[in-house]
Coordinates of C-alpha atoms in Angstrom, one line a residue:
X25 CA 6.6 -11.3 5.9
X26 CA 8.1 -8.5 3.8
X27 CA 5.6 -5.8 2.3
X28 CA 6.9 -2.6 0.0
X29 CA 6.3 0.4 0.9
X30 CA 5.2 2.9 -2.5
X31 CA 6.4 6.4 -1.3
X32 CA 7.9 7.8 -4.0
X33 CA 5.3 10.4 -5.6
X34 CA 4.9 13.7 -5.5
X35 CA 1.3 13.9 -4.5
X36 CA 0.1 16.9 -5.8
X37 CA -3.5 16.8 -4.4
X38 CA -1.9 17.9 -1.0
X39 CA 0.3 20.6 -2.3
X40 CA 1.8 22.7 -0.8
X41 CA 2.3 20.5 2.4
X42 CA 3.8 18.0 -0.2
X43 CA 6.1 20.4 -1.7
X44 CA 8.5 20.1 1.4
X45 CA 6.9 16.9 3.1
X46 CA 6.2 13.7 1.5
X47 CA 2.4 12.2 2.3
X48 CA 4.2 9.4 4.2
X49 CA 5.3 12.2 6.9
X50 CA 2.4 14.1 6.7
X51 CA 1.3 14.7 10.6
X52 CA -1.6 12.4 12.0
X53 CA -2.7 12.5 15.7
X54 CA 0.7 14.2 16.8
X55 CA 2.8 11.9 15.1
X56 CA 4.0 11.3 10.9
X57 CA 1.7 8.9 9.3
X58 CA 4.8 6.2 8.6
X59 CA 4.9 5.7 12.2
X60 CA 1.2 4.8 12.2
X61 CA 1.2 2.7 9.0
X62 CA 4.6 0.8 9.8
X63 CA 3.1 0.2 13.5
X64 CA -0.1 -1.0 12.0
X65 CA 2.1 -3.8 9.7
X66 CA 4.1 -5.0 12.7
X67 CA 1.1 -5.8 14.1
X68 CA 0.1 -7.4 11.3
X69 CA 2.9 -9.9 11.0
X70 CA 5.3 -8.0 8.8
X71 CA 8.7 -7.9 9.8
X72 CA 10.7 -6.1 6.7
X73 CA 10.1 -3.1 4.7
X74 CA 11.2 -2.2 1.9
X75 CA 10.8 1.5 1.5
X76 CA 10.9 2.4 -2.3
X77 CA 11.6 6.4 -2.4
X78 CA 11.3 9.4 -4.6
X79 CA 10.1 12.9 -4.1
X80 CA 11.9 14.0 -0.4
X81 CA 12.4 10.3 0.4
X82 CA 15.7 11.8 2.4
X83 CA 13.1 12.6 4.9
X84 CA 11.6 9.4 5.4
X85 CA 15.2 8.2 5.5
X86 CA 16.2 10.8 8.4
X87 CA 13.0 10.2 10.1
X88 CA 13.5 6.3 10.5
X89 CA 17.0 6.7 11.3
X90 CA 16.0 9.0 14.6
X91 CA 12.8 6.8 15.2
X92 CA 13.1 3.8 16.8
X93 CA 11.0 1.0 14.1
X94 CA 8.8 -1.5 15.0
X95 CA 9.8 -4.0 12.2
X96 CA 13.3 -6.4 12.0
X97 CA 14.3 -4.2 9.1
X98 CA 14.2 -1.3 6.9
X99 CA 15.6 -1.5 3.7
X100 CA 15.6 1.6 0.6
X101 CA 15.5 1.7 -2.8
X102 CA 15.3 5.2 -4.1
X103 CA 14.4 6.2 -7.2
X104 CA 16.0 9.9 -7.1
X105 CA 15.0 12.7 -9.7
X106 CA 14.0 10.1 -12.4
X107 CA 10.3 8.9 -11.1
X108 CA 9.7 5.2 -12.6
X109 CA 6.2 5.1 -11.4
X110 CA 4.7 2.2 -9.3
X111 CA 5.5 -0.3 -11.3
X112 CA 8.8 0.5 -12.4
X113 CA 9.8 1.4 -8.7
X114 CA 8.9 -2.6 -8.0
X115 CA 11.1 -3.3 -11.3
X116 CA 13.9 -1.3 -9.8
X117 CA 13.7 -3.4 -6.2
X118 CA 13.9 -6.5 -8.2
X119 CA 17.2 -5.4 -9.8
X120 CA 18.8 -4.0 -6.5
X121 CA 17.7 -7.5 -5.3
X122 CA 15.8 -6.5 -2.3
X123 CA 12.7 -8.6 -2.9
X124 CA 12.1 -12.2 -1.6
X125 CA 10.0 -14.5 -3.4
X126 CA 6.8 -13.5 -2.5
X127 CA 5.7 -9.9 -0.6
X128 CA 3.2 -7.7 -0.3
X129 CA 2.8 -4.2 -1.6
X130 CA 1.0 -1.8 -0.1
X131 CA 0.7 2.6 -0.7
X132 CA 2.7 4.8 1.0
X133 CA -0.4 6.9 1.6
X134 CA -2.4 4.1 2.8
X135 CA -3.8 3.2 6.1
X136 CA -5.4 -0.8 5.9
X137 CA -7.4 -2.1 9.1
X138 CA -7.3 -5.3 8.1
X139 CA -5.7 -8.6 8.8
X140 CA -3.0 -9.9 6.4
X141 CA -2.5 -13.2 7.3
X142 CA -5.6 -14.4 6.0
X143 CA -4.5 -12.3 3.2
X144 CA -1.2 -14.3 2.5
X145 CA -2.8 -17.5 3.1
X146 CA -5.2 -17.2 0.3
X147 CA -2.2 -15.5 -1.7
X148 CA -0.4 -19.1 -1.3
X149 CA -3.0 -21.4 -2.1
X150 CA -4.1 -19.4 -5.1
X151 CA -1.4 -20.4 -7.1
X152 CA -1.4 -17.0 -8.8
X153 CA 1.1 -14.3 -9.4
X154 CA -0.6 -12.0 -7.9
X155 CA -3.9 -10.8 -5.5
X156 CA -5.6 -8.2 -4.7
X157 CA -7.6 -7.5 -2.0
X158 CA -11.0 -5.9 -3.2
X159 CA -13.7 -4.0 -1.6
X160 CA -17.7 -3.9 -2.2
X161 CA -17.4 -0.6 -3.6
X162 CA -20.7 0.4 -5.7
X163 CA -19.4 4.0 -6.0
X164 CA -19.0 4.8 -2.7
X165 CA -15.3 5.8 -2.4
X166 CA -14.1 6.6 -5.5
X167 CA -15.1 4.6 -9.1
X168 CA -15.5 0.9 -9.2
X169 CA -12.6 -0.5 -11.0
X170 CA -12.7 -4.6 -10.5
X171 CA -15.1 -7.1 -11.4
X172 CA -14.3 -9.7 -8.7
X173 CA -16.0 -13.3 -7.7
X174 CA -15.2 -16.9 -6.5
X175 CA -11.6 -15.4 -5.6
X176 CA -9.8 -13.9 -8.7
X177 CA -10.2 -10.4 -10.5
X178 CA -11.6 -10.9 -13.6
X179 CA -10.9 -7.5 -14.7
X180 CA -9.2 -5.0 -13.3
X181 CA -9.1 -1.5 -15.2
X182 CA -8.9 1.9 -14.0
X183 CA -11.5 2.6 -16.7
X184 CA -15.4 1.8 -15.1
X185 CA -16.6 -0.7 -17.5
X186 CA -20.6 -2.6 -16.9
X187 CA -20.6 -4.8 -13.9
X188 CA -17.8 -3.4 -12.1
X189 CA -19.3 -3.3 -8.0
X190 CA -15.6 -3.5 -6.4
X191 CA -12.6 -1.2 -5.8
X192 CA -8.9 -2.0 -5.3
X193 CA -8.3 -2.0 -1.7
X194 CA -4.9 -1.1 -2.0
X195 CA -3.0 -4.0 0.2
X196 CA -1.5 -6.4 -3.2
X197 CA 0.9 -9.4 -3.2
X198 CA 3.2 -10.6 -5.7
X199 CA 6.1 -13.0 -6.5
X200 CA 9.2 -11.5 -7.7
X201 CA 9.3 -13.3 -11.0
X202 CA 6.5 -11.3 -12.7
X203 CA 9.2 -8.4 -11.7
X204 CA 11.9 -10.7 -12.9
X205 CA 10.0 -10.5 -16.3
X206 CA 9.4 -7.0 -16.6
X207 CA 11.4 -5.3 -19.4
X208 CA 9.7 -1.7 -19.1
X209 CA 11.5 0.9 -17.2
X210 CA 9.0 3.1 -16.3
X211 CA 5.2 2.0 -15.6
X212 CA 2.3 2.1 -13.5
X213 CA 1.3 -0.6 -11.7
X214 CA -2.0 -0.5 -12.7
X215 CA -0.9 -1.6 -16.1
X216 CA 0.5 -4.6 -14.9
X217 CA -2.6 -5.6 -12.8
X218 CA -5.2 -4.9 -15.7
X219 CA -2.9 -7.5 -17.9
X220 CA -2.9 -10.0 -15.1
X221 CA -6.6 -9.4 -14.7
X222 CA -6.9 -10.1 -18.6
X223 CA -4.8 -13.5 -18.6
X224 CA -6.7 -15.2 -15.8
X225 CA -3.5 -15.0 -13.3
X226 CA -5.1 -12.3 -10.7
X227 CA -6.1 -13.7 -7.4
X228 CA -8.6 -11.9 -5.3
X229 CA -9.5 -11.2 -1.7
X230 CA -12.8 -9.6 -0.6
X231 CA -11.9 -7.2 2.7
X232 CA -15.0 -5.8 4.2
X233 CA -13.4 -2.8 6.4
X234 CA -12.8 0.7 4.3
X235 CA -9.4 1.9 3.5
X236 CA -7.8 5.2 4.7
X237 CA -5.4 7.4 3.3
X238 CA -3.9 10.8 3.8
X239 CA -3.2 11.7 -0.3
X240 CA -6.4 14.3 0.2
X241 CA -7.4 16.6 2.6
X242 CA -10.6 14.7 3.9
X243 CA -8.8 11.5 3.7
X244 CA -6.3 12.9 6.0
X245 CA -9.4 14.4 8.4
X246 CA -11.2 10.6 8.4
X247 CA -7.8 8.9 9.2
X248 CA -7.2 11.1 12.2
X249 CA -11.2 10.2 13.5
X250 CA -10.7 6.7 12.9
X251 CA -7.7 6.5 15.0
X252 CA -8.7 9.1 17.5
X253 CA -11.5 6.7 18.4
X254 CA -9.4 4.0 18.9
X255 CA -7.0 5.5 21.4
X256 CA -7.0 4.5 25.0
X257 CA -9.3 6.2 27.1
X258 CA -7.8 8.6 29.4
X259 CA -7.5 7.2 33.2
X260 CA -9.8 9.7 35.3
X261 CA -8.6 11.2 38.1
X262 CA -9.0 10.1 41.9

């Protein structure tokens, strides 16, 4: 499986650690988060990235090239200066012609505790474009933004609107054709996925684990808990 990697922005909630370290390196349990998150989608099956880059995306670069990786492949697509935004960043893969058929698509600030291949099943045998992966939300994490049942996404739009209970987990899969298709340069993703929501061509999957991230100071702090409490206990002493 191949999954994207979005870690081109310039995350400006955790300036100033941002200002000379993109969230991807930020430092988790002793280690930069990538390491974590491209461990965690090894174990998951996938076995190429596809890093798209931006702001200090030479570091992630450097760091991958002195770090031995867990996955087949690495591969980079860099943006530079001129941010495209999430979308456009996908666009851009397309035309450098890194993309296979289909792939997931995941945050480069994201930590996902779930299983994908359950995910990619359901992706196939939708039939769809595209799926999200959704969780039972009802305001707990941030604002519902998905009204989700019977697997597809209804709607999908970053404005709350009556009867939304679910929030975009933050794991996606695409094929490349609705890239293929794309004729904007620059664009957020979420644009796409609320018109995809609108035309009946967005699949859903309902996750029950919470996400983690490290694009805020507290999500950083709950990432570190969640994996401190899954490291090996120490071996006592004799």
């Amino acid at each position: 499986m191949q999954c994207v990697i979005l870690a081109g922005g310039l995350g400006t909630r955790m300036r100033p650690l941002t200002d000379v370290c993109p969230k991807n390196l930020l430092p988790v349990r002793g280690r930069p988060f990538a390491y974590h998150q491209l461990h965690w989608l090894a174990s998951q099956g996938v076995s190429e990235v596809v890093y798209c880059i931006g702001h200090r995306g030479d570091l992630i670069r450097r760091y991958w090239a002195l770090e031995s990786s867990p996955v087949r492949s690495i591969r980079w697509v860099d943006e530079g200066e001129k941010l495209r935004g999430t979308g456009g960043a996908l666009r851009l893969a397309f035309e450098q012609g890194v993309l296979d058929e289909r792939f997931f698509v995941i945050y480069g600030d994201s930590f996902l505790p779930v299983r994908f291949a359950p995910v990619w099943q359901a992706f196939q045998l939708s039939g769809m474009p595209a799926l999200m992966t959704v969780l039972r939300n009802e305001g707990r994490w941030d604002s519902s933004n998905a009204i989700y049942k019977d697997g597809r996404v209804s709607l999908y739009d970053k404005n709350p609107a009556p009867g939304m209970s679910y929030i975009d987990y933050g794991l996606l899969a695409f094929t490349r054709q609705i890239f293929a298709e794309a004729t904007a340069e620059v664009f957020d993703l979420a644009t796409l996925l609320h018109q995809l929501s609108m035309d009946s061509q967005l699949a859903g999957f309902e996750v029950s684990e919470r996400f983690y991230e490290v694009g805020s100071a507290i999500g950083l702090l709950e990432l570190d808990r969640y994996l401190a409490d899954r490291e090996p206990a120490s071996v006592p002493r004799v």
